[in-house]
Short mmCIF file of C-alpha atoms and ligand atoms in Angstrom, two decimals:
data_model
loop_
_atom_site.label_atom_id
_atom_site.label_comp_id
_atom_site.label_asym_id
_atom_site.label_seq_id
_atom_site.Cartn_x
_atom_site.Cartn_y
_atom_site.Cartn_z
CA MET A 207 105.67 29.33 99.04
CA LEU A 208 109.14 30.86 99.16
CA ASP A 209 112.16 28.76 98.23
CA TYR A 210 113.79 28.52 101.66
CA ASN A 211 116.86 26.75 100.26
CA ASN A 212 117.83 29.55 97.92
CA PRO A 213 117.63 33.12 99.25
CA THR A 214 118.16 34.68 95.81
CA VAL A 215 115.25 32.71 94.35
CA ALA A 216 113.09 33.50 97.40
CA ARG A 217 113.79 37.21 96.96
CA GLU A 218 113.01 36.99 93.26
CA GLN A 219 109.69 35.32 94.13
CA LEU A 220 108.79 38.25 96.38
CA LEU A 221 109.97 40.83 93.85
CA GLN A 222 107.71 39.32 91.19
CA CYS A 223 104.60 39.54 93.37
CA ASN A 224 101.79 41.91 92.54
CA ASN A 225 99.63 43.34 95.35
CA SER A 226 97.29 40.41 95.40
CA SER A 227 99.90 37.63 95.40
CA LEU A 228 101.90 39.50 98.06
CA ALA A 229 98.72 39.82 100.15
CA THR A 230 98.29 36.03 99.92
CA ILE A 231 101.85 35.48 101.16
CA ILE A 232 101.43 37.93 104.06
CA GLU A 233 98.15 36.32 105.05
CA TYR A 234 99.78 32.90 104.95
CA TYR A 235 102.54 33.95 107.37
CA PHE A 236 100.05 35.72 109.64
CA THR A 237 97.50 32.94 109.87
CA GLN A 238 98.73 29.55 108.67
CA ALA A 239 102.51 29.14 108.69
CA ASN A 240 103.81 27.07 111.57
CA ILE A 241 106.76 28.02 113.75
CA ASN A 242 109.20 26.03 111.61
CA GLU A 243 108.21 27.85 108.50
CA ILE A 244 108.33 31.26 110.13
CA GLU A 245 111.78 30.36 111.41
CA LYS A 246 112.80 29.61 107.80
CA LEU A 247 111.49 33.03 106.76
CA TYR A 248 113.64 34.58 109.48
CA THR A 249 116.66 32.62 108.25
CA LEU A 250 116.17 34.12 104.78
CA SER A 251 115.92 37.59 106.29
CA ARG A 252 119.09 37.04 108.35
CA TYR A 253 120.88 35.91 105.22
CA PHE A 254 120.26 39.28 103.54
CA ARG A 255 121.00 41.36 106.64
CA ASN A 256 124.29 39.52 107.09
CA LYS A 257 125.15 39.68 103.39
CA TYR A 258 125.26 43.50 103.46
CA TYR A 259 125.87 44.44 107.08
CA SER A 260 127.16 41.22 108.72
CA ASN A 261 126.10 41.08 112.36
CA LYS A 262 126.66 44.79 113.02
CA VAL A 263 124.11 46.86 114.89
CA TYR A 264 124.54 50.61 114.41
CA PHE A 265 123.91 53.02 117.28
CA ARG A 266 122.12 56.33 116.67
CA GLY A 267 121.71 58.90 119.43
CA LEU A 268 118.08 59.99 119.52
CA ILE A 269 117.25 63.52 120.66
CA GLU A 270 113.55 64.31 120.97
CA ILE A 271 113.60 68.04 120.35
CA SER A 272 109.93 69.03 120.69
CA SER A 273 106.57 67.67 121.77
CA TYR A 274 104.69 70.55 120.11
CA CYS A 275 102.96 69.49 116.91
CA LYS A 276 100.72 71.29 114.46
CA GLN A 277 99.53 67.98 112.99
CA ASP A 278 96.68 65.97 114.42
CA CYS A 279 97.29 62.28 113.59
CA TYR A 280 94.57 60.27 115.33
CA TYR A 281 97.08 57.72 116.68
CA CYS A 282 99.70 60.01 118.16
CA GLY A 283 99.94 61.19 121.76
CA ILE A 284 101.55 64.54 120.84
CA ARG A 285 98.84 65.47 118.29
CA LYS A 286 97.83 69.09 118.60
CA SER A 287 94.32 68.30 119.92
CA ASN A 288 95.66 66.40 122.92
CA LYS A 289 95.18 69.07 125.55
CA LYS A 290 96.62 66.78 128.22
CA ALA A 291 100.03 66.49 126.54
CA ASN A 292 102.88 68.23 128.30
CA ARG A 293 104.61 70.39 125.74
CA TYR A 294 108.33 71.19 125.71
CA ARG A 295 110.96 72.13 123.21
CA LEU A 296 114.72 72.00 123.56
CA ASP A 297 116.77 75.10 122.84
CA LYS A 298 119.86 75.02 120.67
CA GLY A 299 122.24 74.91 123.63
CA THR A 300 120.47 71.91 125.13
CA ILE A 301 120.43 70.07 121.79
CA LEU A 302 124.18 70.65 121.43
CA GLU A 303 124.73 69.42 124.99
CA CYS A 304 122.85 66.22 124.14
CA CYS A 305 125.10 65.75 121.09
CA GLU A 306 128.16 66.40 123.26
CA LYS A 307 127.04 63.69 125.70
CA GLY A 308 126.48 61.31 122.81
CA ASN A 309 129.83 62.17 121.28
CA LYS A 310 131.60 61.34 124.56
CA LEU A 311 129.84 57.97 124.53
CA GLY A 312 131.13 57.33 121.01
CA PHE A 313 128.00 58.03 118.95
CA LYS A 314 128.66 59.06 115.36
CA THR A 315 125.04 59.67 114.36
CA PHE A 316 122.54 62.03 115.93
CA VAL A 317 118.83 61.86 115.15
CA LEU A 318 116.78 64.97 115.94
CA GLN A 319 113.13 64.00 116.10
CA GLY A 320 110.07 66.00 117.01
CA GLY A 321 106.52 66.98 116.35
CA GLU A 322 105.96 69.51 113.59
CA ASP A 323 106.75 72.51 115.73
CA PRO A 324 106.39 75.88 113.91
CA PHE A 325 108.93 77.37 116.32
CA PHE A 326 111.66 75.54 114.42
CA THR A 327 111.65 77.73 111.31
CA LYS A 328 114.00 77.21 108.40
CA ASP A 329 116.54 79.70 109.79
CA ILE A 330 116.46 78.22 113.29
CA MET A 331 116.88 74.66 112.00
CA ILE A 332 119.69 75.67 109.67
CA ASP A 333 121.47 77.34 112.58
CA ILE A 334 121.06 74.27 114.83
CA CYS A 335 122.06 71.77 112.15
CA SER A 336 125.06 73.69 110.88
CA SER A 337 126.27 74.16 114.47
CA ILE A 338 126.02 70.41 115.11
CA LYS A 339 127.92 69.65 111.90
CA LYS A 340 130.56 72.24 112.76
CA GLN A 341 131.10 70.82 116.23
CA PHE A 342 130.89 67.15 115.19
CA PRO A 343 132.03 67.12 111.55
CA LYS A 344 132.59 63.38 111.48
CA SER A 345 129.09 62.55 112.66
CA ALA A 346 126.03 61.96 110.52
CA LEU A 347 123.00 64.10 111.21
CA THR A 348 119.47 62.76 110.74
CA LEU A 349 116.25 64.74 111.04
CA SER A 350 112.75 63.47 111.64
CA ILE A 351 110.62 66.59 111.91
CA GLY A 352 107.88 65.88 109.42
CA GLU A 353 106.58 67.54 106.29
CA LEU A 354 108.48 70.62 105.05
CA ASP A 355 108.57 72.42 101.73
CA TYR A 356 111.14 71.79 98.98
CA ASP A 357 113.31 74.78 99.83
CA PHE A 358 113.37 73.88 103.55
CA TYR A 359 114.54 70.32 102.77
CA LYS A 360 117.05 71.67 100.24
CA LYS A 361 118.59 74.23 102.61
CA LEU A 362 118.89 71.64 105.38
CA LYS A 363 120.68 69.29 103.00
CA GLU A 364 123.03 72.10 101.92
CA ASN A 365 123.76 72.76 105.59
CA GLY A 366 124.94 69.26 106.29
CA VAL A 367 121.88 67.17 107.13
CA ASP A 368 122.61 63.68 105.81
CA ARG A 369 119.45 61.71 106.44
CA PHE A 370 115.73 62.28 106.90
CA LEU A 371 113.18 59.91 108.41
CA LEU A 372 109.60 60.39 107.26
CA ARG A 373 107.44 57.32 107.56
CA HIS A 374 104.91 57.15 104.73
CA GLU A 375 102.46 55.77 107.41
CA THR A 376 100.36 53.94 104.80
CA ALA A 377 100.55 53.66 101.03
CA THR A 378 96.76 53.45 100.68
CA LYS A 379 95.06 56.83 100.41
CA SER A 380 91.72 55.68 101.86
CA HIS A 381 93.59 54.19 104.83
CA TYR A 382 95.62 57.39 105.29
CA GLU A 383 92.36 59.31 105.48
CA LYS A 384 91.18 57.11 108.35
CA LEU A 385 94.38 57.75 110.32
CA HIS A 386 94.49 61.51 109.79
CA PRO A 387 92.07 64.46 109.76
CA PRO A 388 90.93 66.00 106.45
CA PHE A 389 93.47 68.85 106.56
CA MET A 390 96.36 66.39 106.36
CA SER A 391 97.33 65.23 102.90
CA PHE A 392 98.37 61.78 101.70
CA ASP A 393 99.67 63.30 98.47
CA ASN A 394 101.81 65.84 100.31
CA ARG A 395 103.44 63.16 102.47
CA GLN A 396 104.21 61.07 99.38
CA ASN A 397 105.55 64.16 97.62
CA CYS A 398 107.85 64.92 100.58
CA LEU A 399 109.38 61.46 100.25
CA LYS A 400 109.88 62.05 96.53
CA ILE A 401 111.66 65.35 97.28
CA LEU A 402 113.88 63.76 99.95
CA LYS A 403 114.99 61.10 97.47
CA GLU A 404 115.52 63.69 94.74
CA LEU A 405 117.71 65.77 97.08
CA LYS A 406 119.78 62.65 97.76
CA TYR A 407 119.05 62.38 101.44
CA GLN A 408 119.44 58.93 102.92
CA THR A 409 115.70 58.65 103.21
CA GLY A 410 113.64 56.68 105.69
CA ALA A 411 110.06 55.55 105.11
CA GLY A 412 107.90 53.06 106.99
CA PHE A 413 104.64 52.42 108.78
CA MET A 414 102.99 51.15 111.94
CA VAL A 415 101.95 47.52 111.98
CA ASP A 416 98.37 46.64 113.04
CA SER A 417 97.30 50.26 112.96
CA PRO A 418 93.53 50.84 113.01
CA PHE A 419 91.81 49.99 109.69
CA GLN A 420 94.95 48.37 108.30
CA ASN A 421 94.36 45.07 106.49
CA ILE A 422 96.31 42.55 104.43
CA GLU A 423 95.73 44.56 101.24
CA THR A 424 96.99 47.83 102.71
CA ILE A 425 100.03 46.02 104.09
CA ALA A 426 100.75 44.51 100.65
CA ASN A 427 100.53 48.06 99.23
CA ASP A 428 103.00 49.23 101.89
CA LEU A 429 105.53 46.54 101.00
CA ILE A 430 105.22 47.23 97.26
CA PHE A 431 105.55 50.96 97.96
CA LEU A 432 108.75 50.33 99.95
CA LYS A 433 110.13 48.06 97.23
CA ASN A 434 109.56 50.77 94.60
CA LEU A 435 110.80 53.70 96.72
CA ASN A 436 113.87 51.70 97.77
CA PRO A 437 114.54 53.88 100.84
CA GLU A 438 117.87 53.75 102.64
CA MET A 439 116.10 53.34 106.00
CA ILE A 440 112.84 51.66 106.95
CA GLY A 441 111.09 52.19 110.29
CA MET A 442 108.35 49.73 111.21
CA GLY A 443 106.97 49.13 114.66
CA PRO A 444 103.67 48.05 116.16
CA PHE A 445 100.84 50.53 116.62
CA LEU A 446 100.43 51.10 120.36
CA PRO A 447 97.41 53.03 121.64
CA HIS A 448 97.72 56.29 123.55
CA LYS A 449 95.09 56.95 126.21
CA ASP A 450 94.38 60.56 125.16
CA THR A 451 93.84 60.01 121.43
CA PRO A 452 90.79 59.06 119.33
CA PHE A 453 92.37 55.61 118.89
CA LYS A 454 92.65 54.94 122.63
CA ASN A 455 90.35 51.90 122.46
CA PHE A 456 92.16 50.10 119.66
CA LYS A 457 94.16 47.16 120.96
CA ILE A 458 97.71 46.03 120.37
CA LEU A 459 97.16 43.07 118.03
CA ASN A 460 99.90 40.55 117.35
CA ILE A 461 103.54 41.54 117.72
CA ASN A 462 104.56 38.60 115.54
CA HIS A 463 103.03 40.53 112.64
CA THR A 464 105.72 43.17 113.06
CA LEU A 465 108.47 40.54 113.18
CA ILE A 466 107.15 38.78 110.06
CA LEU A 467 106.84 42.04 108.13
CA LEU A 468 110.33 43.15 109.16
CA ALA A 469 111.62 39.89 107.68
CA LEU A 470 109.66 40.28 104.44
CA VAL A 471 110.85 43.88 104.09
CA ARG A 472 114.47 42.88 104.76
CA ILE A 473 114.22 40.37 101.90
CA LEU A 474 112.52 42.87 99.56
CA VAL A 475 114.76 45.86 100.37
CA PRO A 476 117.86 44.04 101.59
CA LYS A 477 120.26 46.95 101.99
CA ALA A 478 117.92 49.07 104.09
CA LEU A 479 119.00 50.19 107.54
CA ILE A 480 116.20 48.97 109.77
CA PRO A 481 115.85 49.91 113.45
CA ALA A 482 114.49 47.73 116.19
CA THR A 483 111.98 50.40 117.16
CA THR A 484 111.27 51.83 120.58
CA ALA A 485 107.65 50.65 120.12
CA LEU A 486 108.84 47.03 119.89
CA ALA A 487 111.06 47.45 122.95
CA THR A 488 108.09 49.02 124.76
CA VAL A 489 105.98 45.89 124.33
CA ASP A 490 108.76 43.59 125.50
CA LYS A 491 112.52 43.47 125.18
CA LYS A 492 112.25 39.96 123.78
CA TYR A 493 110.58 41.37 120.63
CA SER A 494 113.28 43.92 119.95
CA ASP A 495 115.85 41.17 120.53
CA LEU A 496 114.06 38.98 117.96
CA ALA A 497 113.90 41.85 115.48
CA LEU A 498 117.66 42.33 115.86
CA ILE A 499 118.46 38.63 115.60
CA ASN A 500 116.49 38.28 112.37
CA SER A 501 116.13 41.52 110.45
CA ALA A 502 116.99 44.83 112.11
CA ASN A 503 120.43 46.43 112.36
CA VAL A 504 119.96 49.78 114.10
CA ILE A 505 119.12 50.89 117.61
CA MET A 506 118.49 54.42 118.79
CA PRO A 507 119.36 55.00 122.47
CA ASN A 508 117.85 58.13 123.90
CA LEU A 509 120.09 61.14 124.48
CA SER A 510 117.22 63.52 125.36
CA PRO A 511 117.34 65.28 128.73
CA PRO A 512 115.79 62.85 131.26
CA ASN A 513 113.36 65.46 132.63
CA HIS A 514 111.58 65.73 129.25
CA ARG A 515 111.52 62.08 128.19
CA LYS A 516 108.11 61.20 129.54
CA ASP A 517 106.62 64.20 127.73
CA TYR A 518 107.53 62.82 124.31
CA SER A 519 104.67 60.42 124.78
CA LEU A 520 103.58 59.00 121.42
CA TYR A 521 101.83 55.98 122.99
CA ASN A 522 101.15 54.52 126.43
CA ASN A 523 104.17 53.54 128.57
CA LYS A 524 106.71 54.52 125.91
CA LYS A 525 110.14 53.24 126.89
CA SER A 526 113.57 54.33 125.76
CA TRP A 527 116.20 52.23 124.11
CA GLY A 528 118.51 52.80 127.04
CA ASN A 529 119.71 56.28 127.90
CA GLU A 530 122.73 58.48 127.84
CA SER A 531 124.65 56.74 130.60
CA ALA A 532 127.80 54.82 129.81
CA GLN A 533 126.47 52.00 131.98
CA GLN A 534 123.36 51.65 129.82
CA ILE A 535 125.35 51.68 126.60
CA SER A 536 127.59 48.99 127.97
CA ASN A 537 124.52 46.92 128.97
CA ILE A 538 123.07 47.23 125.47
CA THR A 539 126.43 46.22 123.98
CA LYS A 540 126.58 43.15 126.25
CA ASN A 541 123.03 42.20 125.32
CA LEU A 542 123.95 42.42 121.62
CA ASN A 543 126.98 40.21 122.20
CA ASN A 544 124.72 37.64 123.87
CA LEU A 545 122.60 37.67 120.71
CA ASN A 546 125.76 37.09 118.60
CA LEU A 547 125.53 40.64 117.31
CA CYS A 548 128.18 43.33 117.35
CA ALA A 549 127.69 46.94 118.49
CA ASP A 550 129.01 49.32 115.85
CA PHE A 551 129.58 53.00 116.68
CA SER A 552 130.55 54.17 113.20
CA ARG A 553 128.30 56.51 111.17
CA GLY A 554 126.61 53.44 109.76
CA ASP A 555 125.80 54.82 106.34
CA TYR A 556 123.70 52.97 103.81
CA PHE A 557 125.60 50.04 102.25
CA ASP A 558 126.17 51.67 98.85
CA LEU A 559 127.57 54.83 100.49
CA GLN A 560 130.05 53.14 102.83
N1 SAM B 664 106.65 64.50 113.27
C1 SAM B 664 107.55 63.65 112.58
C2 SAM B 664 106.85 62.90 111.47
O1 SAM B 664 105.67 63.07 111.27
O2 SAM B 664 107.51 62.16 110.76
C3 SAM B 664 108.32 62.69 113.48
C4 SAM B 664 107.72 62.34 114.78
S1 SAM B 664 106.40 61.15 114.65
C5 SAM B 664 105.80 61.19 116.29
C6 SAM B 664 107.31 59.63 114.53
C7 SAM B 664 106.53 58.38 114.25
O3 SAM B 664 105.92 57.89 115.43
C8 SAM B 664 105.40 58.47 113.28
O4 SAM B 664 105.85 58.42 111.96
C9 SAM B 664 104.49 57.29 113.66
O5 SAM B 664 104.59 56.22 112.74
C10 SAM B 664 105.01 56.90 115.05
N2 SAM B 664 103.91 56.86 116.01
C11 SAM B 664 103.12 57.87 116.40
N3 SAM B 664 102.14 57.44 117.21
C12 SAM B 664 102.32 56.11 117.36
C13 SAM B 664 101.61 55.09 118.06
N4 SAM B 664 100.52 55.36 118.75
N5 SAM B 664 102.09 53.83 117.99
C14 SAM B 664 103.20 53.55 117.29
N6 SAM B 664 103.89 54.47 116.60
C15 SAM B 664 103.46 55.73 116.61
#
């Protein structure tokens, strides 16, 4: 097992693993390790988080810009085939108002996330993004709007977009094909990540934990994929079912799996910015607290207009990481202090870029 007394050696042990030895380690933590040993794993993870980012937790203002989506992921509540989904999209003025609210609260990063909405063409996105950068030049701008072509990514980068989140979802093609319909392409998603890296975006990858048809081998592939891609951001949260999707009858499995994998990923990719996801907070606040204590260092409070929040429904009972009120931000800050963590409102760039 890992050398708990020497974090550098423990990391080296993980780095040397091939898929099969990593699968054995993951299985051990999932099924056999006792609480003491898992606690030691978390201590290793904390060591690396603190080494690069100390106890800082970066705030990102999340703006959910559209619930329209042309994709049809079997797990997602805003998939195009969900006829019961309420669809909305924010116009440019509303998006800028959300940024303005966030700016007043001290946010220095805005994350625009949405379904793959064909309304947001290259020209429209360039206009929105360059307006945000013009109005808030000191703030970082992150997009999470799915798979685009090379020129679209390139133009967005040239117009000031700093970061792009695009979870790889799974690094195993046969697994990808069980999570998505035939018209969606594993190779294209992987290629998008390659382009984002090539264009020097701070790039985010990641996957859902305990998604349908996932197993220890696919998870080992995911961790090796993340190690090799070396993304600046990694988003990992539990799969949560949505009642109007083909995966409605799959259950939430074991949230400790997410916490264990966050720790292993922190050790493998130690400088990554890792959020305590909304999905974790949705299951129970105690899990997002544990993620922050041990491995994560980002939270993304919601700046979206309150009247649309429930319509960005990716899974049942989706919660927000707080909202745009000063009171909420101050509550989150107090909670972090109670966990011996420190709220940080700077841009929170990747370690090597700070
Ligand atoms: N459309 C963009 C994309 O594809 O990257 C961004 C929005 S997408 C809804 C954001 C992420 O939500 C996905 O990458 C997926 O991992 C996660 N997600 C979707 N449905 C989920 C579910 N049922 N449980 C947990 N996470 C889910």
